[in-house]
């Protein structure tokens, strides 16, 4: 998808409204390590990975701290 058309990037990015709702639902805690974080220190993550057909729906979103999200990579 190297078209240069940035609107396609929205398919993989959760909106802030969705991320905030999931962050609240998870009681401000990372879904992996369980530690509490401010919203700005967390990232929206696909539960079922994008590469495996996971879609950018609220039901497929979890909030992870930056460390957990970046350390899990493409496992």
mmCIF file of N, CA, C and O in Angstrom:
data_model
loop_
_atom_site.group_PDB
_atom_site.id
_atom_site.type_symbol
_atom_site.label_atom_id
_atom_site.label_comp_id
_atom_site.label_asym_id
_atom_site.label_seq_id
_atom_site.Cartn_x
_atom_site.Cartn_y
_atom_site.Cartn_z
ATOM 1 N N UNK A 1 0.821 -1.179 0.000
ATOM 2 C CA UNK A 1 0.000 0.000 0.000
ATOM 3 C C UNK A 1 0.871 1.251 0.000
ATOM 4 O O UNK A 1 0.713 2.139 0.818
ATOM 5 N N UNK A 2 1.792 1.304 -0.887
ATOM 6 C CA UNK A 2 2.675 2.453 -0.974
ATOM 7 C C UNK A 2 2.166 3.441 -2.007
ATOM 8 O O UNK A 2 2.888 3.868 -2.896
ATOM 9 N N UNK A 3 0.911 3.814 -1.867
ATOM 10 C CA UNK A 3 0.290 4.723 -2.825
ATOM 11 C C UNK A 3 0.538 6.183 -2.480
ATOM 12 O O UNK A 3 0.330 7.051 -3.313
ATOM 13 N N UNK A 4 0.958 6.451 -1.253
ATOM 14 C CA UNK A 4 1.121 7.824 -0.807
ATOM 15 C C UNK A 4 -0.180 8.432 -0.301
ATOM 16 O O UNK A 4 -0.217 9.551 0.172
ATOM 17 N N UNK A 5 -1.265 7.678 -0.390
ATOM 18 C CA UNK A 5 -2.570 8.152 0.060
ATOM 19 C C UNK A 5 -2.733 7.793 1.530
ATOM 20 O O UNK A 5 -2.946 6.639 1.880
ATOM 21 N N UNK A 6 -2.623 8.796 2.411
ATOM 22 C CA UNK A 6 -2.626 8.560 3.850
ATOM 23 C C UNK A 6 -3.958 8.073 4.410
ATOM 24 O O UNK A 6 -3.999 7.539 5.503
ATOM 25 N N UNK A 7 -5.038 8.201 3.685
ATOM 26 C CA UNK A 7 -6.328 7.769 4.243
ATOM 27 C C UNK A 7 -6.360 6.267 4.482
ATOM 28 O O UNK A 7 -7.096 5.776 5.317
ATOM 29 N N UNK A 8 -5.526 5.493 3.770
ATOM 30 C CA UNK A 8 -5.488 4.050 3.980
ATOM 31 C C UNK A 8 -4.867 3.683 5.328
ATOM 32 O O UNK A 8 -5.113 2.605 5.846
ATOM 33 N N UNK A 9 -4.091 4.569 5.904
ATOM 34 C CA UNK A 9 -3.477 4.301 7.194
ATOM 35 C C UNK A 9 -4.513 4.227 8.304
ATOM 36 O O UNK A 9 -4.284 3.580 9.313
ATOM 37 N N UNK A 10 -5.657 4.859 8.150
ATOM 38 C CA UNK A 10 -6.723 4.813 9.150
ATOM 39 C C UNK A 10 -7.239 3.398 9.370
ATOM 40 O O UNK A 10 -7.802 3.106 10.407
ATOM 41 N N UNK A 11 -7.050 2.517 8.435
ATOM 42 C CA UNK A 11 -7.532 1.152 8.569
ATOM 43 C C UNK A 11 -6.808 0.401 9.679
ATOM 44 O O UNK A 11 -7.324 -0.553 10.216
ATOM 45 N N UNK A 12 -5.613 0.829 10.028
ATOM 46 C CA UNK A 12 -4.809 0.133 11.024
ATOM 47 C C UNK A 12 -4.697 0.893 12.334
ATOM 48 O O UNK A 12 -4.072 0.411 13.275
ATOM 49 N N UNK A 13 -5.254 2.060 12.435
ATOM 50 C CA UNK A 13 -5.098 2.896 13.616
ATOM 51 C C UNK A 13 -6.442 3.080 14.323
ATOM 52 O O UNK A 13 -7.420 3.461 13.703
ATOM 53 N N UNK A 14 -6.459 2.798 15.603
ATOM 54 C CA UNK A 14 -7.664 3.024 16.389
ATOM 55 C C UNK A 14 -7.820 4.514 16.680
ATOM 56 O O UNK A 14 -6.850 5.192 17.004
ATOM 57 N N UNK A 15 -9.016 5.007 16.576
ATOM 58 C CA UNK A 15 -9.314 6.399 16.901
ATOM 59 C C UNK A 15 -9.116 6.620 18.401
ATOM 60 O O UNK A 15 -9.299 5.702 19.200
ATOM 61 N N UNK A 16 -8.762 7.838 18.784
ATOM 62 C CA UNK A 16 -8.551 8.156 20.200
ATOM 63 C C UNK A 16 -9.790 7.857 21.041
ATOM 64 O O UNK A 16 -9.683 7.404 22.178
ATOM 65 N N UNK A 17 -10.958 8.095 20.480
ATOM 66 C CA UNK A 17 -12.217 7.830 21.193
ATOM 67 C C UNK A 17 -12.329 6.346 21.561
ATOM 68 O O UNK A 17 -12.724 5.998 22.675
ATOM 69 N N UNK A 18 -11.961 5.478 20.650
ATOM 70 C CA UNK A 18 -11.998 4.034 20.884
ATOM 71 C C UNK A 18 -10.940 3.651 21.920
ATOM 72 O O UNK A 18 -11.226 2.912 22.874
ATOM 73 N N UNK A 19 -9.733 4.149 21.749
ATOM 74 C CA UNK A 19 -8.656 3.827 22.685
ATOM 75 C C UNK A 19 -8.997 4.290 24.099
ATOM 76 O O UNK A 19 -8.754 3.562 25.066
ATOM 77 N N UNK A 20 -9.589 5.461 24.214
ATOM 78 C CA UNK A 20 -9.958 5.990 25.533
ATOM 79 C C UNK A 20 -11.012 5.092 26.192
ATOM 80 O O UNK A 20 -10.930 4.805 27.393
ATOM 81 N N UNK A 21 -11.981 4.639 25.413
ATOM 82 C CA UNK A 21 -13.033 3.760 25.948
ATOM 83 C C UNK A 21 -12.446 2.434 26.438
ATOM 84 O O UNK A 21 -12.824 1.935 27.509
ATOM 85 N N UNK A 22 -11.524 1.869 25.687
ATOM 86 C CA UNK A 22 -10.903 0.606 26.091
ATOM 87 C C UNK A 22 -10.000 0.812 27.298
ATOM 88 O O UNK A 22 -9.976 -0.004 28.224
ATOM 89 N N UNK A 23 -9.272 1.922 27.332
ATOM 90 C CA UNK A 23 -8.421 2.260 28.471
ATOM 91 C C UNK A 23 -9.259 2.336 29.748
ATOM 92 O O UNK A 23 -8.872 1.797 30.789
ATOM 93 N N UNK A 24 -10.415 2.974 29.654
ATOM 94 C CA UNK A 24 -11.325 3.059 30.805
ATOM 95 C C UNK A 24 -11.836 1.669 31.189
ATOM 96 O O UNK A 24 -11.865 1.313 32.370
ATOM 97 N N UNK A 25 -12.220 0.888 30.204
ATOM 98 C CA UNK A 25 -12.739 -0.466 30.457
ATOM 99 C C UNK A 25 -11.695 -1.345 31.143
ATOM 100 O O UNK A 25 -12.025 -2.176 31.978
ATOM 101 N N UNK A 26 -10.430 -1.148 30.783
ATOM 102 C CA UNK A 26 -9.333 -1.921 31.377
ATOM 103 C C UNK A 26 -8.829 -1.292 32.686
ATOM 104 O O UNK A 26 -7.805 -1.728 33.223
ATOM 105 N N UNK A 27 -9.547 -0.310 33.205
ATOM 106 C CA UNK A 27 -9.180 0.370 34.451
ATOM 107 C C UNK A 27 -7.774 0.964 34.398
ATOM 108 O O UNK A 27 -7.021 0.895 35.381
ATOM 109 N N UNK A 28 -7.435 1.498 33.231
ATOM 110 C CA UNK A 28 -6.161 2.206 33.018
ATOM 111 C C UNK A 28 -4.956 1.281 33.077
ATOM 112 O O UNK A 28 -3.832 1.725 33.273
ATOM 113 N N UNK A 29 -5.175 -0.033 32.903
ATOM 114 C CA UNK A 29 -4.090 -1.018 33.030
ATOM 115 C C UNK A 29 -3.753 -1.666 31.692
ATOM 116 O O UNK A 29 -4.625 -1.905 30.864
ATOM 117 N N UNK A 30 -2.481 -1.965 31.547
ATOM 118 C CA UNK A 30 -1.990 -2.668 30.364
ATOM 119 C C UNK A 30 -2.558 -4.086 30.355
ATOM 120 O O UNK A 30 -2.547 -4.773 31.384
ATOM 121 N N UNK A 31 -3.029 -4.543 29.207
ATOM 122 C CA UNK A 31 -3.615 -5.879 29.087
ATOM 123 C C UNK A 31 -2.579 -6.990 29.243
ATOM 124 O O UNK A 31 -2.939 -8.132 29.494
ATOM 125 N N UNK A 32 -1.300 -6.673 29.125
ATOM 126 C CA UNK A 32 -0.262 -7.701 29.259
ATOM 127 C C UNK A 32 0.363 -7.694 30.657
ATOM 128 O O UNK A 32 0.314 -8.691 31.366
ATOM 129 N N UNK A 33 0.941 -6.578 31.064
ATOM 130 C CA UNK A 33 1.659 -6.552 32.350
ATOM 131 C C UNK A 33 0.763 -6.209 33.540
ATOM 132 O O UNK A 33 1.128 -6.460 34.685
ATOM 133 N N UNK A 34 -0.398 -5.624 33.279
ATOM 134 C CA UNK A 34 -1.343 -5.310 34.345
ATOM 135 C C UNK A 34 -1.030 -4.061 35.150
ATOM 136 O O UNK A 34 -1.742 -3.751 36.099
ATOM 137 N N UNK A 35 0.019 -3.346 34.756
ATOM 138 C CA UNK A 35 0.357 -2.107 35.468
ATOM 139 C C UNK A 35 -0.519 -0.967 34.976
ATOM 140 O O UNK A 35 -0.937 -0.941 33.826
ATOM 141 N N UNK A 36 -0.769 -0.017 35.876
ATOM 142 C CA UNK A 36 -1.601 1.137 35.540
ATOM 143 C C UNK A 36 -0.752 2.231 34.889
ATOM 144 O O UNK A 36 0.367 2.503 35.321
ATOM 145 N N UNK A 37 -1.312 2.847 33.827
ATOM 146 C CA UNK A 37 -0.614 3.891 33.086
ATOM 147 C C UNK A 37 -1.576 5.014 32.720
ATOM 148 O O UNK A 37 -2.765 4.780 32.524
ATOM 149 N N UNK A 38 -1.027 6.218 32.585
ATOM 150 C CA UNK A 38 -1.788 7.318 32.019
ATOM 151 C C UNK A 38 -2.082 6.990 30.559
ATOM 152 O O UNK A 38 -1.318 6.274 29.890
ATOM 153 N N UNK A 39 -3.181 7.525 30.070
ATOM 154 C CA UNK A 39 -3.608 7.263 28.695
ATOM 155 C C UNK A 39 -2.500 7.546 27.676
ATOM 156 O O UNK A 39 -2.293 6.770 26.747
ATOM 157 N N UNK A 40 -1.770 8.630 27.870
ATOM 158 C CA UNK A 40 -0.742 9.045 26.912
ATOM 159 C C UNK A 40 0.423 8.069 26.825
ATOM 160 O O UNK A 40 1.204 8.103 25.874
ATOM 161 N N UNK A 41 0.555 7.185 27.810
ATOM 162 C CA UNK A 41 1.650 6.222 27.832
ATOM 163 C C UNK A 41 1.233 4.851 27.320
ATOM 164 O O UNK A 41 1.991 3.880 27.431
ATOM 165 N N UNK A 42 0.031 4.784 26.751
ATOM 166 C CA UNK A 42 -0.467 3.506 26.250
ATOM 167 C C UNK A 42 -0.751 3.588 24.760
ATOM 168 O O UNK A 42 -0.883 4.666 24.190
ATOM 169 N N UNK A 43 -0.846 2.404 24.142
ATOM 170 C CA UNK A 43 -1.068 2.315 22.702
ATOM 171 C C UNK A 43 -2.175 1.315 22.410
ATOM 172 O O UNK A 43 -2.274 0.271 23.068
ATOM 173 N N UNK A 44 -2.977 1.639 21.412
ATOM 174 C CA UNK A 44 -4.013 0.712 20.979
ATOM 175 C C UNK A 44 -3.392 -0.426 20.200
ATOM 176 O O UNK A 44 -2.516 -0.217 19.361
ATOM 177 N N UNK A 45 -3.828 -1.647 20.478
ATOM 178 C CA UNK A 45 -3.269 -2.841 19.849
ATOM 179 C C UNK A 45 -4.391 -3.740 19.366
ATOM 180 O O UNK A 45 -5.423 -3.867 20.017
ATOM 181 N N UNK A 46 -4.176 -4.371 18.223
ATOM 182 C CA UNK A 46 -5.135 -5.345 17.703
ATOM 183 C C UNK A 46 -4.990 -6.658 18.476
ATOM 184 O O UNK A 46 -3.891 -7.214 18.537
ATOM 185 N N UNK A 47 -6.082 -7.163 19.053
ATOM 186 C CA UNK A 47 -6.067 -8.446 19.748
ATOM 187 C C UNK A 47 -5.758 -9.540 18.726
ATOM 188 O O UNK A 47 -4.835 -10.333 18.908
ATOM 189 N N UNK A 48 -6.548 -9.602 17.670
ATOM 190 C CA UNK A 48 -6.228 -10.479 16.534
ATOM 191 C C UNK A 48 -5.409 -9.612 15.581
ATOM 192 O O UNK A 48 -5.903 -8.599 15.070
ATOM 193 N N UNK A 49 -4.154 -9.959 15.365
ATOM 194 C CA UNK A 49 -3.267 -9.101 14.570
ATOM 195 C C UNK A 49 -3.809 -8.752 13.191
ATOM 196 O O UNK A 49 -4.500 -9.554 12.554
ATOM 197 N N UNK A 50 -3.470 -7.549 12.770
ATOM 198 C CA UNK A 50 -3.863 -7.049 11.450
ATOM 199 C C UNK A 50 -3.446 -8.028 10.351
ATOM 200 O O UNK A 50 -4.204 -8.337 9.452
ATOM 201 N N UNK A 51 -2.221 -8.523 10.440
ATOM 202 C CA UNK A 51 -1.686 -9.408 9.403
ATOM 203 C C UNK A 51 -2.436 -10.740 9.323
ATOM 204 O O UNK A 51 -2.325 -11.457 8.349
ATOM 205 N N UNK A 52 -3.196 -11.061 10.375
ATOM 206 C CA UNK A 52 -3.983 -12.295 10.401
ATOM 207 C C UNK A 52 -5.461 -12.028 10.137
ATOM 208 O O UNK A 52 -6.312 -12.867 10.421
ATOM 209 N N UNK A 53 -5.751 -10.859 9.634
ATOM 210 C CA UNK A 53 -7.124 -10.518 9.299
ATOM 211 C C UNK A 53 -7.875 -9.770 10.380
ATOM 212 O O UNK A 53 -9.070 -9.505 10.235
ATOM 213 N N UNK A 54 -7.197 -9.422 11.469
ATOM 214 C CA UNK A 54 -7.835 -8.655 12.528
ATOM 215 C C UNK A 54 -8.188 -7.262 12.035
ATOM 216 O O UNK A 54 -7.395 -6.615 11.365
ATOM 217 N N UNK A 55 -9.366 -6.839 12.348
ATOM 218 C CA UNK A 55 -9.832 -5.531 11.883
ATOM 219 C C UNK A 55 -9.722 -4.482 12.983
ATOM 220 O O UNK A 55 -9.590 -4.802 14.154
ATOM 221 N N UNK A 56 -9.805 -3.249 12.584
ATOM 222 C CA UNK A 56 -9.695 -2.128 13.508
ATOM 223 C C UNK A 56 -11.090 -1.782 14.044
ATOM 224 O O UNK A 56 -11.642 -0.735 13.749
ATOM 225 N N UNK A 57 -11.630 -2.714 14.812
ATOM 226 C CA UNK A 57 -12.927 -2.556 15.462
ATOM 227 C C UNK A 57 -12.692 -2.455 16.962
ATOM 228 O O UNK A 57 -11.732 -3.034 17.489
ATOM 229 N N UNK A 58 -13.612 -1.810 17.660
ATOM 230 C CA UNK A 58 -13.491 -1.685 19.114
ATOM 231 C C UNK A 58 -13.404 -3.056 19.781
ATOM 232 O O UNK A 58 -12.684 -3.235 20.752
ATOM 233 N N UNK A 59 -14.078 -4.039 19.238
ATOM 234 C CA UNK A 59 -14.056 -5.387 19.815
ATOM 235 C C UNK A 59 -12.707 -6.081 19.633
ATOM 236 O O UNK A 59 -12.455 -7.107 20.260
ATOM 237 N N UNK A 60 -11.848 -5.532 18.798
ATOM 238 C CA UNK A 60 -10.528 -6.117 18.550
ATOM 239 C C UNK A 60 -9.410 -5.220 19.102
ATOM 240 O O UNK A 60 -8.259 -5.364 18.730
ATOM 241 N N UNK A 61 -9.753 -4.327 20.003
ATOM 242 C CA UNK A 61 -8.777 -3.383 20.556
ATOM 243 C C UNK A 61 -8.458 -3.714 22.001
ATOM 244 O O UNK A 61 -9.354 -4.041 22.783
ATOM 245 N N UNK A 62 -7.190 -3.623 22.325
ATOM 246 C CA UNK A 62 -6.743 -3.685 23.708
ATOM 247 C C UNK A 62 -5.704 -2.586 23.882
ATOM 248 O O UNK A 62 -5.054 -2.186 22.922
ATOM 249 N N UNK A 63 -5.571 -2.115 25.094
ATOM 250 C CA UNK A 63 -4.588 -1.079 25.378
ATOM 251 C C UNK A 63 -3.389 -1.713 26.073
ATOM 252 O O UNK A 63 -3.541 -2.473 27.036
ATOM 253 N N UNK A 64 -2.213 -1.395 25.537
ATOM 254 C CA UNK A 64 -0.966 -1.902 26.081
ATOM 255 C C UNK A 64 -0.047 -0.732 26.397
ATOM 256 O O UNK A 64 -0.069 0.291 25.706
ATOM 257 N N UNK A 65 0.798 -0.915 27.424
ATOM 258 C CA UNK A 65 1.823 0.096 27.659
ATOM 259 C C UNK A 65 2.809 0.026 26.496
ATOM 260 O O UNK A 65 2.874 -0.976 25.780
ATOM 261 N N UNK A 66 3.533 1.088 26.302
ATOM 262 C CA UNK A 66 4.472 1.136 25.174
ATOM 263 C C UNK A 66 5.485 -0.006 25.231
ATOM 264 O O UNK A 66 5.803 -0.608 24.216
ATOM 265 N N UNK A 67 5.975 -0.294 26.420
ATOM 266 C CA UNK A 67 6.992 -1.343 26.548
ATOM 267 C C UNK A 67 6.438 -2.694 26.107
ATOM 268 O O UNK A 67 7.073 -3.395 25.317
ATOM 269 N N UNK A 68 5.272 -3.069 26.600
ATOM 270 C CA UNK A 68 4.674 -4.359 26.231
ATOM 271 C C UNK A 68 4.333 -4.401 24.743
ATOM 272 O O UNK A 68 4.597 -5.401 24.076
ATOM 273 N N UNK A 69 3.754 -3.330 24.224
ATOM 274 C CA UNK A 69 3.363 -3.317 22.820
ATOM 275 C C UNK A 69 4.569 -3.453 21.900
ATOM 276 O O UNK A 69 4.559 -4.216 20.946
ATOM 277 N N UNK A 70 5.625 -2.752 22.215
ATOM 278 C CA UNK A 70 6.799 -2.763 21.345
ATOM 279 C C UNK A 70 7.663 -4.001 21.534
ATOM 280 O O UNK A 70 8.399 -4.374 20.636
ATOM 281 N N UNK A 71 7.541 -4.667 22.679
ATOM 282 C CA UNK A 71 8.345 -5.867 22.897
ATOM 283 C C UNK A 71 7.692 -7.119 22.322
ATOM 284 O O UNK A 71 8.365 -8.090 22.052
ATOM 285 N N UNK A 72 6.378 -7.082 22.101
ATOM 286 C CA UNK A 72 5.709 -8.268 21.566
ATOM 287 C C UNK A 72 5.983 -8.460 20.089
ATOM 288 O O UNK A 72 5.994 -9.554 19.582
ATOM 289 N N UNK A 73 6.211 -7.373 19.373
ATOM 290 C CA UNK A 73 6.575 -7.448 17.950
ATOM 291 C C UNK A 73 5.597 -8.270 17.138
ATOM 292 O O UNK A 73 4.409 -8.266 17.387
ATOM 293 N N UNK A 74 6.088 -9.004 16.193
ATOM 294 C CA UNK A 74 5.260 -9.818 15.294
ATOM 295 C C UNK A 74 5.317 -11.275 15.688
ATOM 296 O O UNK A 74 5.658 -12.155 14.910
ATOM 297 N N UNK A 75 5.000 -11.562 16.927
ATOM 298 C CA UNK A 75 5.039 -12.935 17.406
ATOM 299 C C UNK A 75 3.790 -13.690 17.034
ATOM 300 O O UNK A 75 2.744 -13.200 16.891
#
